[in-house]
Structure formats: C-alpha cells, structure tokens
Tab-separated table of C-alpha atoms in Angstrom:
chain	number	residue	atom	x	y	z
A	26	MET	CA	-57.977	23.237	6.481
A	27	SER	CA	-56.633	25.342	3.615
A	28	LEU	CA	-56.093	29.051	4.116
A	29	SER	CA	-58.688	30.055	1.527
A	30	SER	CA	-61.337	27.855	3.170
A	31	ARG	CA	-60.560	29.444	6.528
A	32	MET	CA	-60.820	32.925	5.067
A	33	ILE	CA	-64.193	32.126	3.492
A	34	ILE	CA	-65.524	30.506	6.675
A	35	VAL	CA	-64.386	33.366	8.944
A	36	LEU	CA	-65.715	36.161	6.734
A	37	THR	CA	-69.013	34.357	6.053
A	38	THR	CA	-69.556	33.621	9.749
A	39	VAL	CA	-68.737	37.156	10.843
A	40	GLY	CA	-70.991	38.548	8.090
A	41	LEU	CA	-73.890	36.253	9.009
A	42	ILE	CA	-73.680	36.955	12.744
A	43	SER	CA	-73.409	40.676	12.081
A	44	GLY	CA	-76.332	40.619	9.602
A	45	GLY	CA	-78.549	38.678	11.995
A	46	PHE	CA	-77.707	40.987	14.851
A	47	LEU	CA	-78.430	44.110	12.805
A	48	ALA	CA	-81.733	42.691	11.547
A	49	GLY	CA	-82.769	42.273	15.194
A	50	VAL	CA	-81.702	45.815	16.087
A	51	ALA	CA	-83.515	47.243	13.048
A	52	LYS	CA	-86.684	45.406	14.050
A	53	LEU	CA	-86.483	46.749	17.595
A	54	THR	CA	-85.912	50.382	16.602
A	55	LYS	CA	-87.916	50.620	13.348
A	56	GLU	CA	-91.239	51.519	14.944
A	57	ARG	CA	-89.748	54.118	17.261
A	58	ILE	CA	-87.805	55.790	14.443
A	59	ALA	CA	-90.998	55.971	12.335
A	60	LEU	CA	-92.823	57.522	15.319
A	61	ASN	CA	-90.057	60.124	15.738
A	62	ILE	CA	-90.328	61.152	12.074
A	63	GLN	CA	-94.124	61.292	12.341
A	64	ALA	CA	-93.954	63.374	15.534
A	65	GLU	CA	-91.569	65.823	13.845
A	66	ILE	CA	-94.023	66.295	10.943
A	67	GLU	CA	-97.031	66.679	13.263
A	68	GLU	CA	-95.198	69.261	15.340
A	69	ALA	CA	-94.270	71.209	12.196
A	70	ILE	CA	-97.913	71.141	11.009
A	71	LYS	CA	-99.132	72.495	14.354
A	72	GLU	CA	-96.639	75.343	14.088
A	73	VAL	CA	-97.995	76.517	10.741
A	74	VAL	CA	-101.721	75.681	10.895
A	75	ASP	CA	-103.638	76.907	13.937
A	76	ASP	CA	-105.969	74.338	15.546
A	77	ALA	CA	-104.713	71.504	13.300
A	78	GLY	CA	-105.844	68.206	14.778
A	79	ILE	CA	-106.547	65.573	12.152
A	80	SER	CA	-104.223	65.286	9.136
A	81	THR	CA	-105.037	63.669	5.813
A	82	VAL	CA	-102.546	63.391	2.955
A	83	LEU	CA	-104.246	64.950	-0.078
A	84	TYR	CA	-101.383	64.731	-2.526
A	85	GLU	CA	-97.909	63.260	-2.526
A	86	GLU	CA	-95.037	63.327	-4.986
A	87	GLU	CA	-91.262	63.339	-4.591
A	88	GLY	CA	-90.326	66.354	-2.457
A	89	LEU	CA	-93.906	67.550	-1.892
A	90	VAL	CA	-96.680	66.399	0.443
A	91	ILE	CA	-99.953	68.295	0.876
A	92	TYR	CA	-101.975	67.683	4.035
A	93	ARG	CA	-105.522	68.781	4.733
A	94	GLU	CA	-105.910	69.768	8.362
A	95	LEU	CA	-109.163	69.448	10.276
A	96	GLU	CA	-109.860	70.784	13.737
A	97	GLU	CA	-110.822	68.244	16.415
A	98	ASP	CA	-114.532	68.990	15.757
A	99	GLY	CA	-114.170	68.294	12.025
A	100	ASP	CA	-114.072	71.886	10.732
A	101	LEU	CA	-111.437	72.706	8.148
A	102	ALA	CA	-108.388	74.309	9.808
A	103	GLY	CA	-106.286	74.779	6.688
A	104	PHE	CA	-103.660	73.013	4.622
A	105	ALA	CA	-100.030	72.158	5.353
A	106	ILE	CA	-97.460	71.758	2.601
A	107	GLN	CA	-94.240	69.873	3.255
A	108	ALA	CA	-91.617	70.570	0.596
A	109	ILE	CA	-88.005	69.658	-0.025
A	110	GLY	CA	-85.692	71.721	-2.217
A	111	VAL	CA	-82.096	72.650	-2.745
A	112	GLY	CA	-80.604	75.146	-0.292
A	113	PHE	CA	-77.231	76.895	-0.320
A	114	GLN	CA	-75.366	73.972	1.303
A	115	ASP	CA	-77.721	71.005	1.162
A	116	LYS	CA	-81.392	70.137	0.937
A	117	ILE	CA	-83.901	72.180	2.941
A	118	THR	CA	-87.070	70.488	4.199
A	119	LEU	CA	-89.779	72.915	5.214
A	120	MET	CA	-93.473	73.062	6.069
A	121	PHE	CA	-95.799	75.960	5.405
A	122	GLY	CA	-99.470	76.417	6.099
A	123	LEU	CA	-102.298	77.727	3.925
A	124	ASP	CA	-105.618	79.035	5.254
A	125	GLU	CA	-108.981	77.341	4.523
A	126	THR	CA	-109.421	79.314	1.302
A	127	LEU	CA	-105.928	78.405	0.011
A	128	THR	CA	-105.168	82.080	-0.607
A	129	LYS	CA	-102.958	82.997	2.342
A	130	ILE	CA	-99.790	81.556	3.869
A	131	THR	CA	-100.371	81.199	7.603
A	132	GLY	CA	-96.799	80.436	8.620
A	133	LEU	CA	-93.594	78.602	7.763
A	134	THR	CA	-91.213	76.375	9.686
A	135	ILE	CA	-87.978	74.648	8.719
A	136	ILE	CA	-87.849	70.897	9.434
A	137	ASP	CA	-84.299	70.196	8.287
A	138	GLN	CA	-81.461	72.309	6.903
A	139	LYS	CA	-77.673	72.339	6.718
A	140	GLU	CA	-77.153	76.029	5.887
A	141	THR	CA	-74.090	77.933	7.139
A	142	PRO	CA	-74.221	78.130	10.957
A	143	GLY	CA	-74.750	81.673	12.173
A	144	LEU	CA	-75.672	82.963	8.695
A	145	GLY	CA	-77.948	80.918	6.412
A	146	ALA	CA	-79.048	78.821	9.407
A	147	LYS	CA	-80.968	81.913	10.541
A	148	ILE	CA	-83.795	80.648	8.294
A	149	THR	CA	-84.823	78.680	11.411
A	150	ASP	CA	-84.869	81.859	13.544
A	151	TRP	CA	-88.289	83.247	14.401
A	152	ASN	CA	-87.255	86.864	14.801
A	153	ALA	CA	-84.875	86.999	11.851
A	154	PHE	CA	-86.966	85.131	9.299
A	155	LEU	CA	-89.974	82.971	10.181
A	156	ARG	CA	-92.226	85.678	11.636
A	157	PHE	CA	-92.168	87.463	8.255
A	158	TRP	CA	-93.965	84.497	6.663
A	159	GLU	CA	-97.286	84.947	8.417
A	160	ASP	CA	-100.241	86.253	6.343
A	161	ARG	CA	-98.475	86.218	2.970
A	162	ASP	CA	-100.505	86.233	-0.226
A	163	ALA	CA	-100.577	82.745	-1.795
A	164	THR	CA	-102.418	83.614	-4.997
A	165	GLY	CA	-99.288	84.518	-6.972
A	166	PRO	CA	-95.507	84.207	-6.748
A	167	LEU	CA	-93.844	85.812	-3.726
A	168	SER	CA	-90.790	88.021	-4.022
A	169	LEU	CA	-87.816	88.746	-1.785
A	170	ARG	CA	-87.509	92.121	-0.036
A	171	LYS	CA	-83.934	93.335	-0.133
A	172	PRO	CA	-82.458	95.114	1.805
A	173	SER	CA	-84.295	93.531	4.681
A	174	VAL	CA	-86.859	95.336	6.808
A	175	HIS	CA	-87.408	95.218	10.564
A	176	THR	CA	-91.114	94.505	10.914
A	177	PRO	CA	-93.638	92.448	8.888
A	178	GLU	CA	-95.814	95.588	8.504
A	179	GLU	CA	-93.167	97.133	6.229
A	180	LEU	CA	-93.597	94.318	3.692
A	181	LEU	CA	-96.168	94.014	0.922
A	182	ALA	CA	-98.388	90.922	1.228
A	183	THR	CA	-96.520	89.386	-1.707
A	184	GLU	CA	-93.080	89.933	-0.185
A	185	ILE	CA	-90.962	88.007	2.276
A	186	ASN	CA	-88.029	89.414	4.181
A	187	SER	CA	-84.424	88.537	3.327
A	188	ILE	CA	-81.781	87.800	5.962
A	189	THR	CA	-78.845	90.199	5.903
A	190	ALA	CA	-75.686	88.286	4.799
A	191	ALA	CA	-77.752	85.208	3.955
A	192	THR	CA	-79.656	86.287	0.866
A	193	ILE	CA	-79.044	82.992	-0.945
A	194	SER	CA	-80.551	80.874	1.843
A	195	SER	CA	-83.548	83.251	2.076
A	196	ARG	CA	-83.993	83.074	-1.692
A	197	LYS	CA	-83.735	79.269	-1.704
A	198	VAL	CA	-86.550	78.986	0.849
A	199	LEU	CA	-88.616	81.413	-1.232
A	200	GLU	CA	-87.989	79.344	-4.381
A	201	ILE	CA	-89.098	76.136	-2.655
A	202	VAL	CA	-92.312	77.833	-1.478
A	203	ASN	CA	-93.004	79.434	-4.878
A	204	LEU	CA	-92.531	76.099	-6.678
A	205	SER	CA	-94.811	74.376	-4.181
A	206	LEU	CA	-97.444	77.093	-4.577
A	207	ASP	CA	-97.312	76.655	-8.383
A	208	LYS	CA	-98.072	72.990	-7.864
A	209	VAL	CA	-100.850	73.731	-5.358
A	210	ARG	CA	-102.482	76.163	-7.815
A	211	GLU	CA	-102.192	73.562	-10.577
A	212	LEU	CA	-103.897	70.970	-8.352
A	213	ILE	CA	-106.625	73.455	-7.404
A	214	ALA	CA	-107.226	74.135	-11.117
A	215	LYS	CA	-107.555	70.405	-11.709
A	216	GLY	CA	-110.001	70.168	-8.813
A	217	LYS	CA	-107.759	67.855	-6.835
A	218	ILE	CA	-107.636	70.247	-3.867
A	219	THR	CA	-110.648	72.303	-2.859
A	220	ASP	CA	-111.547	74.314	0.177
A	221	GLU	CA	-114.903	72.551	0.356
A	222	GLU	CA	-113.654	69.009	0.511
A	223	HIS	CA	-113.785	68.696	4.245
A	224	ASP	CA	-116.643	66.391	4.932
A	225	GLY	CA	-114.642	63.156	5.060
A	226	ASN	CA	-111.630	62.298	7.162
B	29	MET	CA	-43.408	43.299	25.015
B	30	ALA	CA	-43.074	45.186	28.288
B	31	THR	CA	-46.361	45.020	30.118
B	32	LYS	CA	-47.841	48.241	31.409
B	33	THR	CA	-49.867	48.472	34.597
B	34	ILE	CA	-53.631	48.667	34.117
B	35	ARG	CA	-53.525	52.290	35.280
B	36	ALA	CA	-50.813	53.206	32.765
B	37	GLU	CA	-52.702	51.350	30.040
B	38	TYR	CA	-55.750	53.518	30.705
B	39	LEU	CA	-53.941	56.800	31.253
B	40	LYS	CA	-51.873	56.645	28.049
B	41	GLY	CA	-55.030	57.418	26.006
B	42	LEU	CA	-55.623	60.607	27.956
B	43	TRP	CA	-52.334	62.291	27.129
B	44	ASP	CA	-49.237	60.350	25.955
B	45	GLU	CA	-51.157	58.594	23.180
B	46	ASN	CA	-54.216	60.846	23.038
B	47	PRO	CA	-55.847	59.867	19.720
B	48	VAL	CA	-56.426	63.432	18.507
B	49	LEU	CA	-53.704	65.523	20.143
B	50	ARG	CA	-50.828	63.021	19.934
B	51	GLN	CA	-51.750	60.512	17.215
B	52	ILE	CA	-53.666	63.042	15.034
B	53	LEU	CA	-56.377	60.461	14.308
B	54	GLY	CA	-60.159	60.829	13.966
B	55	LEU	CA	-59.920	64.411	12.771
B	56	CYS	CA	-62.983	64.293	10.494
B	57	PRO	CA	-65.569	64.041	13.330
B	58	THR	CA	-63.316	66.155	15.559
B	59	LEU	CA	-63.561	69.052	13.134
B	60	ALA	CA	-67.067	68.474	11.834
B	61	VAL	CA	-69.286	68.047	14.878
B	62	THR	CA	-67.674	70.237	17.526
B	63	GLY	CA	-69.717	73.353	16.763
B	64	THR	CA	-71.759	72.668	19.904
B	65	VAL	CA	-70.905	70.793	23.110
B	66	ILE	CA	-73.913	68.485	22.880
B	67	THR	CA	-73.023	67.206	19.384
B	68	GLY	CA	-69.344	66.847	20.391
B	69	LEU	CA	-70.330	64.852	23.468
B	70	ALA	CA	-72.788	62.679	21.518
B	71	MET	CA	-70.110	61.913	18.929
B	72	GLY	CA	-67.629	61.073	21.714
B	73	LEU	CA	-70.074	58.696	23.387
B	74	ALA	CA	-71.107	57.012	20.128
B	75	THR	CA	-67.428	56.492	19.231
B	76	THR	CA	-66.780	55.133	22.747
B	77	PHE	CA	-69.544	52.554	22.342
B	78	VAL	CA	-68.185	51.421	18.969
B	79	LEU	CA	-64.548	51.367	20.132
B	80	ILE	CA	-65.225	49.399	23.329
B	81	PHE	CA	-67.394	46.715	21.716
B	82	SER	CA	-65.220	46.396	18.597
B	83	SER	CA	-62.152	45.980	20.808
B	84	LEU	CA	-63.893	43.332	22.908
B	85	VAL	CA	-64.989	41.355	19.838
B	86	VAL	CA	-61.692	41.682	17.950
B	87	SER	CA	-59.563	40.717	20.957
B	88	SER	CA	-61.867	37.727	21.617
B	89	ILE	CA	-61.706	36.296	18.099
B	90	LYS	CA	-58.202	37.474	17.091
B	91	LYS	CA	-56.748	33.943	16.921
B	92	LEU	CA	-59.509	32.746	14.578
B	93	ILE	CA	-59.024	35.475	11.984
B	94	PRO	CA	-56.538	34.762	9.167
B	95	ALA	CA	-54.133	37.715	8.778
B	96	GLN	CA	-55.137	38.165	5.120
B	97	VAL	CA	-58.749	39.024	5.961
B	98	ARG	CA	-58.242	40.738	9.289
B	99	ILE	CA	-58.952	44.294	8.086
B	100	ALA	CA	-62.127	43.182	6.293
B	101	THR	CA	-63.256	41.360	9.446
B	102	TYR	CA	-62.526	44.372	11.659
B	103	ILE	CA	-64.511	46.627	9.333
B	104	VAL	CA	-67.544	44.283	9.405
B	105	VAL	CA	-67.391	44.217	13.221
B	106	ILE	CA	-66.946	48.007	13.474
B	107	ALA	CA	-69.689	48.711	10.893
B	108	SER	CA	-72.113	46.533	12.851
B	109	PHE	CA	-71.598	48.476	16.058
B	110	VAL	CA	-71.748	51.794	14.191
B	111	THR	CA	-75.108	50.791	12.688
B	112	ILE	CA	-76.379	49.883	16.162
B	113	ALA	CA	-75.228	53.262	17.524
B	114	ASP	CA	-76.856	55.056	14.579
B	115	GLN	CA	-80.186	53.227	14.975
B	116	PHE	CA	-80.149	53.779	18.739
B	117	LEU	CA	-79.598	57.536	18.353
B	118	LYS	CA	-82.339	57.753	15.693
B	119	ALA	CA	-84.755	55.887	17.944
B	120	PHE	CA	-84.029	57.493	21.326
B	121	PHE	CA	-82.168	60.760	20.644
B	122	TYR	CA	-83.692	61.852	17.342
B	123	PRO	CA	-82.754	65.566	17.479
B	124	ILE	CA	-79.096	64.720	18.252
B	125	SER	CA	-79.070	62.126	15.483
B	126	GLU	CA	-80.394	64.778	13.061
B	127	ALA	CA	-77.729	67.246	14.221
B	128	LEU	CA	-74.907	64.724	13.750
B	129	GLY	CA	-76.212	63.852	10.273
B	130	PRO	CA	-73.895	61.593	8.258
B	131	TYR	CA	-71.117	61.702	10.853
B	132	VAL	CA	-72.490	58.797	12.896
B	133	PRO	CA	-72.342	56.322	9.964
B	134	LEU	CA	-68.903	57.780	9.191
B	135	ILE	CA	-67.564	56.480	12.535
B	136	VAL	CA	-66.886	53.321	10.477
B	137	VAL	CA	-63.957	55.095	8.861
B	138	ASN	CA	-62.717	56.773	12.037
B	139	CYS	CA	-59.040	55.799	12.089
B	140	ILE	CA	-58.966	55.683	15.895
B	141	ILE	CA	-61.192	52.613	15.902
B	142	LEU	CA	-59.531	50.655	13.089
B	143	GLY	CA	-56.140	51.798	14.382
B	144	ARG	CA	-56.755	50.415	17.886
B	145	GLN	CA	-57.949	47.070	16.498
B	146	GLU	CA	-54.854	46.715	14.308
B	147	ALA	CA	-52.334	48.111	16.800
B	148	PHE	CA	-53.732	46.816	20.077
B	149	SER	CA	-56.807	44.555	20.305
B	150	SER	CA	-55.473	42.070	17.737
B	151	ARG	CA	-52.338	41.582	19.872
B	152	ASN	CA	-53.599	41.846	23.457
B	153	SER	CA	-55.976	40.164	25.882
B	154	VAL	CA	-59.660	41.048	26.137
B	155	GLY	CA	-59.130	42.808	29.488
B	156	ARG	CA	-56.252	44.976	28.273
B	157	SER	CA	-58.102	45.784	25.053
B	158	LEU	CA	-61.052	46.987	27.115
B	159	ILE	CA	-58.824	49.220	29.256
B	160	ASP	CA	-57.089	50.562	26.143
B	161	ALA	CA	-60.468	51.299	24.495
B	162	LEU	CA	-61.707	53.062	27.642
B	163	GLY	CA	-58.539	55.187	27.835
B	164	MET	CA	-58.597	56.136	24.142
B	165	SER	CA	-62.327	56.941	24.333
B	166	THR	CA	-61.845	59.134	27.391
B	167	GLY	CA	-59.002	60.969	25.633
B	168	PHE	CA	-61.191	61.410	22.542
B	169	ILE	CA	-64.204	62.660	24.536
B	170	LEU	CA	-62.091	65.110	26.567
B	171	THR	CA	-60.527	66.533	23.407
B	172	LEU	CA	-63.925	66.899	21.715
B	173	LEU	CA	-65.283	68.569	24.855
B	174	ALA	CA	-62.391	71.026	24.982
B	175	LEU	CA	-62.772	71.868	21.294
B	176	SER	CA	-66.565	72.111	21.328
B	177	SER	CA	-66.649	74.166	24.558
B	178	ILE	CA	-64.283	76.760	23.110
B	179	ARG	CA	-66.197	76.855	19.816
B	180	GLU	CA	-69.678	77.046	21.341
B	181	ILE	CA	-68.781	79.654	23.962
B	182	LEU	CA	-66.957	81.946	21.532
B	183	GLY	CA	-69.112	81.158	18.484
B	184	ALA	CA	-72.548	81.372	20.075
B	185	GLY	CA	-71.988	82.690	23.611
B	186	THR	CA	-73.607	79.551	25.026
B	187	PHE	CA	-72.541	76.335	26.796
B	188	LEU	CA	-74.781	73.298	26.327
B	189	GLY	CA	-77.352	75.712	24.924
B	190	HIS	CA	-77.371	77.944	28.038
B	191	GLN	CA	-76.336	81.580	27.645
B	192	VAL	CA	-73.022	82.096	29.458
B	193	MET	CA	-71.822	85.331	27.915
B	194	GLY	CA	-73.430	88.668	28.748
B	195	PRO	CA	-75.375	90.873	26.310
B	196	TRP	CA	-72.133	92.764	25.596
B	197	PHE	CA	-70.707	89.702	23.874
B	198	LYS	CA	-70.884	89.522	20.092
B	199	PRO	CA	-70.533	85.871	18.952
B	200	TRP	CA	-67.506	85.093	16.773
B	201	ILE	CA	-69.388	83.435	13.915
B	202	ILE	CA	-66.130	82.069	12.489
B	203	MET	CA	-65.795	79.759	15.504
B	204	ILE	CA	-68.867	77.710	14.539
B	205	LEU	CA	-67.824	77.618	10.884
B	206	PRO	CA	-65.319	75.024	9.583
B	207	ALA	CA	-62.501	77.601	9.726
B	208	GLY	CA	-63.068	77.967	13.477
B	209	ALA	CA	-62.677	74.205	13.911
B	210	PHE	CA	-59.290	74.252	12.160
B	211	ILE	CA	-58.092	77.317	14.068
B	212	THR	CA	-59.102	75.894	17.474
B	213	LEU	CA	-57.665	72.456	16.730
B	214	GLY	CA	-54.428	74.054	15.517
B	215	ILE	CA	-54.115	76.058	18.721
B	216	LEU	CA	-54.869	72.990	20.880
B	217	LEU	CA	-52.273	70.934	18.960
B	218	GLY	CA	-49.739	73.722	19.400
B	219	ILE	CA	-50.397	73.850	23.153
B	220	ALA	CA	-50.135	70.048	23.405
B	221	LEU	CA	-46.786	70.059	21.567
B	222	GLN	CA	-45.518	72.904	23.713
B	223	ILE	CA	-46.421	71.072	26.916
B	224	GLU	CA	-44.871	67.864	25.578
B	225	SER	CA	-41.562	69.534	24.644
B	226	ARG	CA	-41.327	71.293	28.026
B	227	THR	CA	-42.032	68.037	29.867
B	228	LYS	CA	-39.280	66.301	27.869
B	229	ARG	CA	-36.765	69.091	28.576
B	230	ASN	CA	-37.430	68.816	32.287
C-alpha cells in the first residue's frame, strides 16, 4: 500500500471513530447539560422574584429574555429579565426582577461574569452590591451613586450603589439593566407586556 | 534504551521530570485556573483523564500511524478525550465547568499531553505509557495544588472555600489576579531549581 493511501486510511479511520464516539457522548450528556442550564435560570429567577413558580417566556431576542412569573396558585408574582451585556473583562449575564406593576426592580443577581477577581467580581457579592438593587425605581433610567454609600436607605430610588475600586464593573451592570429597561418600556408601550396579562399560562 | 523500573517510571513525573517545575510545560492552565484549589484540582483531574486515555490509545496504535501524520492523529485523539471531559464536567459538575470556562477545551493544546505522546507513548509499550501518564499527571496535579493552595489562602484567606485565616487577615488581592499566578509560579520554580542544584552538588 502506498504511503499516501495509508495516511488517508489512518486519518479517516481515526476521525470516524472519534466522531462516532463523540456523537454518542453528546447524546448521553445533552439532556443533562440542558437541565443544568435550565436549573441555573430557574434559581436566578427565584432569587429576584418572590414566590415565582411558573415561568412563561414573554419576549426573546439576542441577549434579552423576559419571563412572566406566576405564583403556584396562578396569581402574578412579577417579571424576570435575563440580559447579557459587555462587562469590564467579558460578557456579564444577569437576571433582575420587576414587580407586578412593572414599575419597581425587586432584585438582581449575576448568572455569569468574568470580572477581575476580588474587585469587579464583587458584583456577585450580596453585601457589597446586590442588596442595593432591591426596590429600585424602574420607570426611568437609573444612575450610579459615587462615592459609594453603606446602606440602601442612603440611596435615592433611582440610584444604585457603586463598588469602591470597581466603578467600571458597577457601571457596566447598570448599563445592561438600563438598556433592558428601555426595551421593557418600549414593549409595554406597544402592549406586548402588560401587568394584566396573567390569565393564561 | 535503558529500561527504568516501573517505580522509577512513575516517580520521574513527580520531581525529576515534573511537567511544570522541570519541563516548564502546560503553563497556560497552570497560571490561569489556580486562583482557587477546587478549579486547580478539577483542571488537574481533567488533564489526567485526557493524558491517560490519549497515552493508552497512542501507544496501542503507534505502529499503524505513518510518521507524516502522527501529530495530526495525536491531536484528533487528544481532542476527542478533551471533548468528553468537557461534556462530562458540563453535565455532572456544572459550576466547576463554568468556573474553568474555556480552559477545559484548551487542554487540547496543553503541551504536556502532546509532548508525552511524541516523546513517550509513541515509542513505548501500553503499560509503560500508562505508568508514565500516571506519573506526569500526579506531578501536574501536585504542582497545581501547591500553586492554588498558596494563591487561595493568601488571596482569599480560604482553602477549598473554607475560611482558614482569622478576621485579622486582609486578603492579598494580587494573589488571585494573574500577577499573583506569575509571582507564585516564579517562586516555586526558583525553589525547585535551588533544591535541584543542591541535590546535584551533594
């Protein structure tokens, strides 16, 4: 057998065996990976919308998903907005909640981030950052409070706290939320999201 | 070629030919994922899986592979096992997989693995290749553990997520930043060289 034929046969065989093997592995793990991603989203929703039980996707576009959240008994619990935007180092994926009237942010959690460890990564810290996101006004753009304050009571309803030495990461999260809120308000104006649309699920 | 005992074959990976401290290979994951012990350990175990199975396959089929396409064949074999490791972590250890990010797929280009196939598995029996892979993996894991322990304890005051330093301790943020990885690795390399030169003198 010529050398080139041997090379072709060996590489093709190795490639085929490897491809077949990987297809099998992908089939075995696909469902579990999808469940993991789903569980991560559900957990994030529960962190930002109290009593969330049944989720329905109301709107979806690249980098933004809006969920309507019903309580187990069918009452409207609120809305959860999953958004992706550019952070200081890499993309930030976050989830924030809106109350039933779509006028107040009920909380925020970070799903994925690659900010600087020890500095920008504090956007995932409850005490340093997340607790300042509860009960924020969602009817207009939010602004960043700088220098940072120690308690949420010191902030205006339209302000969020900055993290000392990580202003850019704080600002990036704020920008993602403000952009998402713009979109939510646009959808409300178009009648695509309403606080009354909670009869079906 | 002088044949080493099985014990010597295994032990060489721990010190004399330690992949990181002596061969200076696999530095990308060594520097990138040793901010915490758990990610360092996960990377070490994932690399071990890939190295062991790649070595077994390569040493089994070495006589069938034409020399001209050997590197391409090794890479296909290695990439297959890396993909399996990546899928497995995503399915069963999702938070660790998220923390390791792109560094699991990047095991494909870890020079330790390709280096062992080219330098050892393609020239030795299946049994010896397995022992070599086990030794190199142990050396790699131990080095990652040393590096990540130092970085996590000094950088966050924790070990495996548990607080080990008292309230008086102020974490050295630099240790969990890339600069801390370079500084710690540099110090470890310096210590390794120092020990090596003293052993030789004696």
